Coordinates of N, CA, C and O in Angstrom, one line a residue:
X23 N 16.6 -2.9 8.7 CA 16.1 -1.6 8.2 C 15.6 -1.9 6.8 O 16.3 -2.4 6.0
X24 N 14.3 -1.6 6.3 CA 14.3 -1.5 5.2 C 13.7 0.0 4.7 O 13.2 0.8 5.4
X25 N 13.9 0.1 3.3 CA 13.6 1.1 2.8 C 12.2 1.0 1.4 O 12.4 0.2 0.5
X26 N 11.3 1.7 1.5 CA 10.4 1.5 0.7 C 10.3 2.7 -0.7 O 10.3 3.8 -0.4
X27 N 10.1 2.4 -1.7 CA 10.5 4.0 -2.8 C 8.5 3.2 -3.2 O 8.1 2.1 -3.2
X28 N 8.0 4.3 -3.4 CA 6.5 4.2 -4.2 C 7.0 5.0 -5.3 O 7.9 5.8 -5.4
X29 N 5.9 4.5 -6.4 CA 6.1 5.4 -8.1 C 4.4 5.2 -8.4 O 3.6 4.9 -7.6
X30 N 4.3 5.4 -9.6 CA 3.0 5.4 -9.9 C 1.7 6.4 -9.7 O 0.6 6.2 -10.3
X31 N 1.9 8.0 -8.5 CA 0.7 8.2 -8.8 C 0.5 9.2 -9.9 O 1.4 9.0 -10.8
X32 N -0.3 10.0 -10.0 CA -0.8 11.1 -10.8 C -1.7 11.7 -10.7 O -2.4 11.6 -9.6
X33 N -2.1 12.4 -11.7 CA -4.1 12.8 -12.0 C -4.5 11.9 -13.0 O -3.9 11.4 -13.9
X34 N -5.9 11.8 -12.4 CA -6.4 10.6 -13.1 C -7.9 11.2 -13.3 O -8.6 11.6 -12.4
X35 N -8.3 11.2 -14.5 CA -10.1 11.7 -14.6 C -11.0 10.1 -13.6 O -10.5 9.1 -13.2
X36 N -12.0 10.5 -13.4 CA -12.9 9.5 -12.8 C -13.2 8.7 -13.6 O -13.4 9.0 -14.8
X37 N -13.4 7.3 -13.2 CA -13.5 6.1 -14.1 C -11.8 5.7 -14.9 O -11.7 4.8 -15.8
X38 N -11.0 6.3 -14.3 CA -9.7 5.6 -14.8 C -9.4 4.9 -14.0 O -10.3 4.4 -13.3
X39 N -7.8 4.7 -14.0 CA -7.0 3.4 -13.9 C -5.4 3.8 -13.5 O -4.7 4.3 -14.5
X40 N -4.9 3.7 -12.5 CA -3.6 3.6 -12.1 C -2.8 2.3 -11.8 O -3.4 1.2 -11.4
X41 N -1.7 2.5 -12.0 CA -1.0 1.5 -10.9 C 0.3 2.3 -9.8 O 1.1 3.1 -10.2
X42 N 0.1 2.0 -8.6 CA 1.2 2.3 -7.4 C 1.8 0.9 -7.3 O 1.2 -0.1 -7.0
X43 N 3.6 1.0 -7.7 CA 4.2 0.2 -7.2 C 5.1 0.8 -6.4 O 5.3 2.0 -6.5
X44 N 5.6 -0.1 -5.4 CA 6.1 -0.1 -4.1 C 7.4 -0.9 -3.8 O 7.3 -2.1 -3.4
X45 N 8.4 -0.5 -3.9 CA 9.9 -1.5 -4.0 C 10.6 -1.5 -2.8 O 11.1 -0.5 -2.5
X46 N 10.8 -2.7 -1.7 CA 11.5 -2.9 -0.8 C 13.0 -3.0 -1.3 O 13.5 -3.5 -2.3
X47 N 13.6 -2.3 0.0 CA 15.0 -2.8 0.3 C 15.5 -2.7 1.2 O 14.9 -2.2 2.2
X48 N 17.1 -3.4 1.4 CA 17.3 -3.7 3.1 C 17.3 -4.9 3.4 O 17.8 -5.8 2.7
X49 N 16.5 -5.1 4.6 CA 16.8 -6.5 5.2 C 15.0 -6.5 4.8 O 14.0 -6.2 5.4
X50 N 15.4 -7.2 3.4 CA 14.0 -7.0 3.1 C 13.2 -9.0 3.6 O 12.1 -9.4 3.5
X51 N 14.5 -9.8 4.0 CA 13.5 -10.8 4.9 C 12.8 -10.4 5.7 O 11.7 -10.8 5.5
X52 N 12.9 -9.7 6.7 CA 12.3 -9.4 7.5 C 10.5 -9.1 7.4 O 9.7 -9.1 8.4
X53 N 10.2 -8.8 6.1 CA 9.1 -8.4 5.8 C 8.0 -9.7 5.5 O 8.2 -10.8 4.9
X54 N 6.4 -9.0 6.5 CA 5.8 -10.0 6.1 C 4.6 -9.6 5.2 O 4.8 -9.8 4.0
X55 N 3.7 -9.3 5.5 CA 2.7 -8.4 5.3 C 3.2 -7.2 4.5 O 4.1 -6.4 5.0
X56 N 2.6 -6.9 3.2 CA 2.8 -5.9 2.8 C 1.2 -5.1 2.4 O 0.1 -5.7 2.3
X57 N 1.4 -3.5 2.2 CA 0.1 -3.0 2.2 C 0.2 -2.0 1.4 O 1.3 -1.8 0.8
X58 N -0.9 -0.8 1.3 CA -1.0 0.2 0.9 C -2.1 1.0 1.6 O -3.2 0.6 1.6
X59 N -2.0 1.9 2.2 CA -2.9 2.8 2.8 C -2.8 4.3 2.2 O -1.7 4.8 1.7
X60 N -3.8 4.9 2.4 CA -4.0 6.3 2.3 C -4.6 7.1 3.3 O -5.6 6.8 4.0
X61 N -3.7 8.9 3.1 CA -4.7 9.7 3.8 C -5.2 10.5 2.6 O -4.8 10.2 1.5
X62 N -5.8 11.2 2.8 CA -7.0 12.3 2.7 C -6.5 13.7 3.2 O -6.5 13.5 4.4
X63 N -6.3 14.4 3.0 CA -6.4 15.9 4.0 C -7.4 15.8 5.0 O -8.6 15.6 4.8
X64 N -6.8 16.0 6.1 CA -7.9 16.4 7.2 C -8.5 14.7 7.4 O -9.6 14.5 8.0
X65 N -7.9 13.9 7.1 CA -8.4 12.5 7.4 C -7.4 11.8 8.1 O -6.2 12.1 8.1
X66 N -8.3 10.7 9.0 CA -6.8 9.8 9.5 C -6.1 9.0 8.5 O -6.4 9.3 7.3
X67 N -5.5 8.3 8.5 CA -4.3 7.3 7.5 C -5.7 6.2 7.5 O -6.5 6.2 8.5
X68 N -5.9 5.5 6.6 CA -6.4 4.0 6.5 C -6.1 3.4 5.3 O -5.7 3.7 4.2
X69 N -6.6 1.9 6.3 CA -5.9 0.7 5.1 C -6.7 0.7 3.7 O -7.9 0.9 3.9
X70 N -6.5 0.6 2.6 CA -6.7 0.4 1.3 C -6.4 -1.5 1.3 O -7.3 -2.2 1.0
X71 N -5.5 -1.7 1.4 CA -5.4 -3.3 0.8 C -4.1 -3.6 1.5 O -3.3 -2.8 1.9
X72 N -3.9 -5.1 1.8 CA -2.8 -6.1 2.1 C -2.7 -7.1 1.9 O -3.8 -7.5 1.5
X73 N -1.7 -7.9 1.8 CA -1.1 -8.7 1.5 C 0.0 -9.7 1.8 O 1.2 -9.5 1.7
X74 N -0.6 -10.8 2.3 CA 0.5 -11.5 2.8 C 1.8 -12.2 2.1 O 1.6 -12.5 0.9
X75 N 3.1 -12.4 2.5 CA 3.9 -13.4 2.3 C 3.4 -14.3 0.9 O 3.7 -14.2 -0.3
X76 N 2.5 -15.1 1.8 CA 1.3 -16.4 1.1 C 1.0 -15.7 -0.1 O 1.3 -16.3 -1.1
X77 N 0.3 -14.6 -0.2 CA 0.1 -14.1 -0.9 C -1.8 -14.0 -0.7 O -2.6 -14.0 -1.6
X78 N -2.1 -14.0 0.7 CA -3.6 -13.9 1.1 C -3.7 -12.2 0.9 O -2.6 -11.6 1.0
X79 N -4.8 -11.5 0.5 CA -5.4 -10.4 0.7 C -6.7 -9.8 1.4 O -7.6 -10.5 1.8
X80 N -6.6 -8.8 1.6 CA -7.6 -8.1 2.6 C -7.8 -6.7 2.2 O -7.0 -5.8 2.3
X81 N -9.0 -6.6 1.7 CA -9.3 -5.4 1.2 C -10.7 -4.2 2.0 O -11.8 -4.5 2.1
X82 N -10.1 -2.9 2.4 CA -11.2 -2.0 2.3 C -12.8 -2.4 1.9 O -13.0 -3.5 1.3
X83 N -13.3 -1.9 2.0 CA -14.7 -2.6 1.8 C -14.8 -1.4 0.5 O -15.5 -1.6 -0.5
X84 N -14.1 -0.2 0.7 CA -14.6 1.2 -0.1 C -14.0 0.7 -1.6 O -14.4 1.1 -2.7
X85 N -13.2 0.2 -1.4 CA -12.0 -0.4 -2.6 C -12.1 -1.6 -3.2 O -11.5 -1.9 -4.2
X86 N -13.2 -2.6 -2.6 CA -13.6 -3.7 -3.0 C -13.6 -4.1 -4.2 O -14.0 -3.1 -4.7
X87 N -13.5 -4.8 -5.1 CA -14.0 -4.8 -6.2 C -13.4 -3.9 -7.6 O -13.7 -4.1 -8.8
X88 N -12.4 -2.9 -7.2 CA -12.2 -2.0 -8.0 C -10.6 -1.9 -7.8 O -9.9 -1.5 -8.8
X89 N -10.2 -2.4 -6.9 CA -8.5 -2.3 -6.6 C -7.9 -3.4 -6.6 O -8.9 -4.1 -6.7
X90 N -6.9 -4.1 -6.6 CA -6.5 -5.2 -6.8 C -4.9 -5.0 -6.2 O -4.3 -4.1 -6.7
X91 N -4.3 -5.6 -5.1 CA -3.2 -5.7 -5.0 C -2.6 -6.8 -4.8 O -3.1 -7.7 -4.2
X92 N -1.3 -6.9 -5.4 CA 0.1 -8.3 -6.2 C 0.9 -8.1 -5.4 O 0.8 -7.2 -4.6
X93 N 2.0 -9.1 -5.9 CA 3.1 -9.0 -5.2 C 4.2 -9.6 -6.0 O 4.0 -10.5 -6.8
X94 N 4.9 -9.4 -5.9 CA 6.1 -9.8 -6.6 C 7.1 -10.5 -5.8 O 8.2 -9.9 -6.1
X95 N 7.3 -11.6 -4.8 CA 8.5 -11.4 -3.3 C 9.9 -11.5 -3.9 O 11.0 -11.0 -3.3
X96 N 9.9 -12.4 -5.3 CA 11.3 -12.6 -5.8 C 11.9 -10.9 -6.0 O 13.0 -10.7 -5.5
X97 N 11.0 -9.8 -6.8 CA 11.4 -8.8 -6.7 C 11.3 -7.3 -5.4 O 11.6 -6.1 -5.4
X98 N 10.5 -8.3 -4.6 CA 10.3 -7.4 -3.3 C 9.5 -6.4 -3.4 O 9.6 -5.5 -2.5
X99 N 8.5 -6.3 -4.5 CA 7.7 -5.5 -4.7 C 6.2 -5.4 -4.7 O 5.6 -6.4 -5.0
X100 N 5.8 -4.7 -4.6 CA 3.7 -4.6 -4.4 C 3.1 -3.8 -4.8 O 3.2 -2.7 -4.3
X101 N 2.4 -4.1 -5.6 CA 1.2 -3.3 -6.5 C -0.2 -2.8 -6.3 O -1.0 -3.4 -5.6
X102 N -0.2 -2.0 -6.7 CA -1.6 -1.8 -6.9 C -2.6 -1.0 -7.7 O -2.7 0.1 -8.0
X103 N -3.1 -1.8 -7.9 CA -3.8 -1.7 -9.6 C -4.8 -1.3 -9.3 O -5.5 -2.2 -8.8
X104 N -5.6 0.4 -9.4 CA -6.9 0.9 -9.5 C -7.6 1.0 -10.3 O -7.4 2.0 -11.0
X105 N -8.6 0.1 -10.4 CA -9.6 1.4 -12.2 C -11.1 1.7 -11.2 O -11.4 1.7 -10.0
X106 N -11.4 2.0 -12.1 CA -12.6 2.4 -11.7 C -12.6 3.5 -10.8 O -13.5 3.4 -9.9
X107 N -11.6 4.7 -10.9 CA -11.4 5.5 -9.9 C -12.4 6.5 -9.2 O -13.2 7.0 -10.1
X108 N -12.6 7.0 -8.2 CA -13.6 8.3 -8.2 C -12.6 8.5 -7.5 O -11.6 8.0 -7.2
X109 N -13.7 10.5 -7.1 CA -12.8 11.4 -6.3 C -12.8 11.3 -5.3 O -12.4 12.2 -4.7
X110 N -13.3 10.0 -4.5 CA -12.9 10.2 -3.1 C -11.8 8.8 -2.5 O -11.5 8.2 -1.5
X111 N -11.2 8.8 -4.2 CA -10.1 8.2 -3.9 C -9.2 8.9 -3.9 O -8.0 8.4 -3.7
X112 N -9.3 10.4 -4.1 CA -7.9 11.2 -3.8 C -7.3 11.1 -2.7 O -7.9 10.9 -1.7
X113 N -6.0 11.3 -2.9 CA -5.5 10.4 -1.2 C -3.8 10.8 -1.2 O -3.3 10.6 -2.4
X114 N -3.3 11.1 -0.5 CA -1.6 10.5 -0.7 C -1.5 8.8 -0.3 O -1.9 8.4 0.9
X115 N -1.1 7.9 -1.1 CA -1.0 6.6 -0.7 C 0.1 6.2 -0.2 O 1.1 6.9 -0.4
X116 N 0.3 5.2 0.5 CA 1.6 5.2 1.7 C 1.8 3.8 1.3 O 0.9 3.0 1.3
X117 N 3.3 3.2 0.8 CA 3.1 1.6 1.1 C 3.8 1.4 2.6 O 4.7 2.1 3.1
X118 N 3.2 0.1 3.2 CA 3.8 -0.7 4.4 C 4.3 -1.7 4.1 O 3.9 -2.3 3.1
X119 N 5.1 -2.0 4.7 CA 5.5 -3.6 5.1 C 5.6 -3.4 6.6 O 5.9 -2.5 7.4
X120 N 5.3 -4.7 6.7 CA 5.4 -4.7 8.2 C 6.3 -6.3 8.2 O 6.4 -7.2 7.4
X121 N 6.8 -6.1 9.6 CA 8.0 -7.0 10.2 C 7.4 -7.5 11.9 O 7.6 -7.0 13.0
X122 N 6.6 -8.8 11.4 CA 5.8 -9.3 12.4 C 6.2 -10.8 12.7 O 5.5 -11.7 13.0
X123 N 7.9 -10.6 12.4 CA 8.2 -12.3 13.2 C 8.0 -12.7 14.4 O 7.9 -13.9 14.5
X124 N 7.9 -11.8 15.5 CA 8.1 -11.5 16.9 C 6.7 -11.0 16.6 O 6.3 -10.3 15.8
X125 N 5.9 -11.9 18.0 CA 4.2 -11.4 18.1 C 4.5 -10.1 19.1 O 3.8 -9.1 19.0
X126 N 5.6 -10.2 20.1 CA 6.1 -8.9 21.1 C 6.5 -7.7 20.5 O 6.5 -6.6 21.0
X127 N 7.1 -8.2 19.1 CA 7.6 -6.6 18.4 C 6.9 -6.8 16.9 O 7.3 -7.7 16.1
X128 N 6.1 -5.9 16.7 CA 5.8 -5.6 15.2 C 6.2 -4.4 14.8 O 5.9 -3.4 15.5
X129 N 7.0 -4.1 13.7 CA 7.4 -2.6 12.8 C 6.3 -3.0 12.0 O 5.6 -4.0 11.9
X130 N 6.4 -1.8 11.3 CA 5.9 -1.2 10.3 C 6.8 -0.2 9.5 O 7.3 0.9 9.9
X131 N 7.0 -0.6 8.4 CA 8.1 0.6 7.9 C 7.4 1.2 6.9 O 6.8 0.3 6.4
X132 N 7.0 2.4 6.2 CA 6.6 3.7 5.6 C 7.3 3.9 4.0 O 8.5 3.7 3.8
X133 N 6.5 4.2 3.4 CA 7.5 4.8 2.1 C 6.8 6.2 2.5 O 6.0 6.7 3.3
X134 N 7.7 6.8 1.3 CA 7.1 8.2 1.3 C 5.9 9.0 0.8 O 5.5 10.1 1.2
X135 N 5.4 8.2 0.0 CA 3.7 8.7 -0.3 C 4.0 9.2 -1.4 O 5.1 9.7 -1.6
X136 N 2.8 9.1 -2.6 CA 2.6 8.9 -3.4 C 1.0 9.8 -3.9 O -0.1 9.2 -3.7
X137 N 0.9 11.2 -4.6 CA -0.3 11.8 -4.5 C -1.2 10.9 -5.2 O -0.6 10.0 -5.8
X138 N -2.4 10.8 -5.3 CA -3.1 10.2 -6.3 C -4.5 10.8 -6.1 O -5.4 10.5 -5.3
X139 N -4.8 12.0 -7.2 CA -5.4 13.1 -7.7 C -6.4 12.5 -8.5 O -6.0 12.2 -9.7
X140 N -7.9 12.1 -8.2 CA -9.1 11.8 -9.1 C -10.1 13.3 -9.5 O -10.8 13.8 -8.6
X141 N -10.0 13.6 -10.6 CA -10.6 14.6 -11.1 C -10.7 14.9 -12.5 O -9.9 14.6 -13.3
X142 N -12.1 15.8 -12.9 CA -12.5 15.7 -14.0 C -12.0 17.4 -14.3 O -12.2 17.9 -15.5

Protein backbone atom coordinates (compact mmCIF):
# COMPACT_ATOMS: atom_id res chain seq x y z
CA UNK A 1 0.00 0.00 0.00
CA UNK A 2 1.23 3.22 -0.43
CA UNK A 3 0.08 6.52 0.44
CA UNK A 4 0.55 9.79 -1.45
CA UNK A 5 0.04 13.51 0.46
CA UNK A 6 0.43 16.52 -2.43
CA UNK A 7 1.08 20.28 -1.09
CA UNK A 8 1.86 23.09 -3.13
CA UNK A 9 -1.20 24.43 -4.98
CA UNK A 10 -2.82 27.89 -4.88
CA UNK A 11 -3.97 31.00 -6.96
CA UNK A 12 -1.57 31.99 -9.14
CA UNK A 13 -1.97 35.25 -11.56
CA UNK A 14 -1.00 34.26 -15.30
CA UNK A 15 2.64 34.14 -16.15
CA UNK A 16 3.48 32.78 -12.61
CA UNK A 17 5.17 29.96 -11.05
CA UNK A 18 4.28 27.03 -8.66
CA UNK A 19 5.64 24.09 -7.36
CA UNK A 20 3.33 20.62 -6.44
CA UNK A 21 5.23 18.30 -4.33
CA UNK A 22 4.08 14.86 -3.93
CA UNK A 23 5.37 12.51 -0.88
CA UNK A 24 5.21 8.71 -1.05
CA UNK A 25 4.77 6.30 1.73
CA UNK A 26 4.29 2.68 2.51
CA UNK A 27 5.71 0.10 0.63
CA UNK A 28 7.02 2.77 -1.21
CA UNK A 29 9.53 -0.01 -3.26
CA UNK A 30 7.01 -0.97 -5.05
CA UNK A 31 6.84 2.30 -6.99
CA UNK A 32 7.95 2.80 -10.42
CA UNK A 33 6.80 5.56 -12.52
CA UNK A 34 5.75 8.48 -10.85
CA UNK A 35 3.47 11.36 -12.39
CA UNK A 36 1.15 14.23 -12.09
CA UNK A 37 -2.07 14.61 -13.86
CA UNK A 38 -4.94 16.83 -13.79
CA UNK A 39 -8.71 17.40 -14.17
CA UNK A 40 -10.53 20.38 -15.15
CA UNK A 41 -14.32 20.54 -14.27
CA UNK A 42 -16.29 18.84 -16.72
CA UNK A 43 -12.99 17.29 -18.21
CA UNK A 44 -11.54 13.84 -18.20
CA UNK A 45 -8.30 13.30 -15.79
CA UNK A 46 -5.08 13.66 -18.10
CA UNK A 47 -1.41 13.19 -17.93
CA UNK A 48 0.59 16.44 -17.25
CA UNK A 49 4.12 14.75 -16.81
CA UNK A 50 6.10 11.40 -15.70
CA UNK A 51 8.71 10.15 -14.49
CA UNK A 52 10.65 7.21 -14.27
CA UNK A 53 12.69 5.33 -11.47
CA UNK A 54 15.73 6.19 -14.13
CA UNK A 55 14.63 9.26 -13.86
CA UNK A 56 13.41 9.44 -17.87
CA UNK A 57 10.46 11.96 -18.50
CA UNK A 58 7.42 12.44 -20.63
CA UNK A 59 5.64 15.33 -20.97
CA UNK A 60 2.11 16.71 -22.21
CA UNK A 61 2.68 18.39 -25.33
CA UNK A 62 0.28 21.41 -23.60
CA UNK A 63 2.90 21.64 -20.67
CA UNK A 64 6.01 21.35 -22.82
CA UNK A 65 8.39 23.59 -22.22
CA UNK A 66 6.84 25.36 -19.27
CA UNK A 67 6.58 22.45 -16.52
CA UNK A 68 9.43 20.55 -15.35
CA UNK A 69 9.06 17.49 -13.21
CA UNK A 70 12.10 15.85 -10.52
CA UNK A 71 12.33 13.40 -8.37
CA UNK A 72 13.84 12.89 -5.27
CA UNK A 73 13.74 8.55 -4.79
CA UNK A 74 16.08 8.74 -1.65
CA UNK A 75 13.20 11.00 -0.30
CA UNK A 76 10.30 9.37 -2.19
CA UNK A 77 9.17 12.40 -3.58
CA UNK A 78 8.11 14.32 -7.01
CA UNK A 79 7.83 17.69 -8.09
CA UNK A 80 6.62 19.79 -10.15
CA UNK A 81 7.71 23.05 -11.06
CA UNK A 82 5.25 25.36 -13.28
CA UNK A 83 5.99 28.95 -14.53
CA UNK A 84 4.74 30.34 -17.15
CA UNK A 85 1.26 29.59 -15.99
CA UNK A 86 -2.11 30.31 -17.96
CA UNK A 87 -5.75 29.77 -17.22
CA UNK A 88 -6.17 26.76 -18.78
CA UNK A 89 -3.94 25.31 -16.42
CA UNK A 90 -6.54 25.47 -13.86
CA UNK A 91 -7.04 22.02 -12.84
CA UNK A 92 -7.12 19.87 -9.49
CA UNK A 93 -3.70 18.06 -9.88
CA UNK A 94 -3.49 14.39 -8.90
CA UNK A 95 -0.03 12.79 -8.16
CA UNK A 96 0.53 8.85 -9.29
CA UNK A 97 2.83 6.35 -8.76
CA UNK A 98 2.27 3.54 -10.32
CA UNK A 99 3.50 -0.18 -9.29
CA UNK A 100 4.35 -1.87 -12.60
CA UNK A 101 6.74 -4.87 -11.50
CA UNK A 102 4.26 -7.40 -12.85
CA UNK A 103 3.42 -6.62 -16.73
CA UNK A 104 -0.06 -8.81 -15.58
CA UNK A 105 -0.79 -6.41 -12.62
CA UNK A 106 -0.21 -2.65 -12.78
CA UNK A 107 -1.69 -0.22 -9.73
CA UNK A 108 -1.81 3.04 -9.79
CA UNK A 109 -2.10 4.71 -6.51
CA UNK A 110 -3.78 8.49 -6.22
CA UNK A 111 -3.15 11.29 -3.86
CA UNK A 112 -5.79 13.50 -3.03
CA UNK A 113 -5.54 16.53 -5.32
CA UNK A 114 -4.26 19.55 -5.18
CA UNK A 115 -6.40 22.93 -6.63
CA UNK A 116 -4.30 24.93 -8.84
CA UNK A 117 -6.31 28.28 -9.65
CA UNK A 118 -4.60 30.50 -12.71
CA UNK A 119 -6.15 33.87 -12.63
CA UNK A 120 -5.87 37.48 -12.93
Amino acid sequence: QVQLVESGGGLVQPGGSLRLSCAASGTVFSINAMGWYRQAPGKERELVATITSGGGTNYADSVKGRFTISRDNAKNTVYLQMNSLKPEDTAVYYCNARDDRAWWRIYDYWGQGTQVTVSS
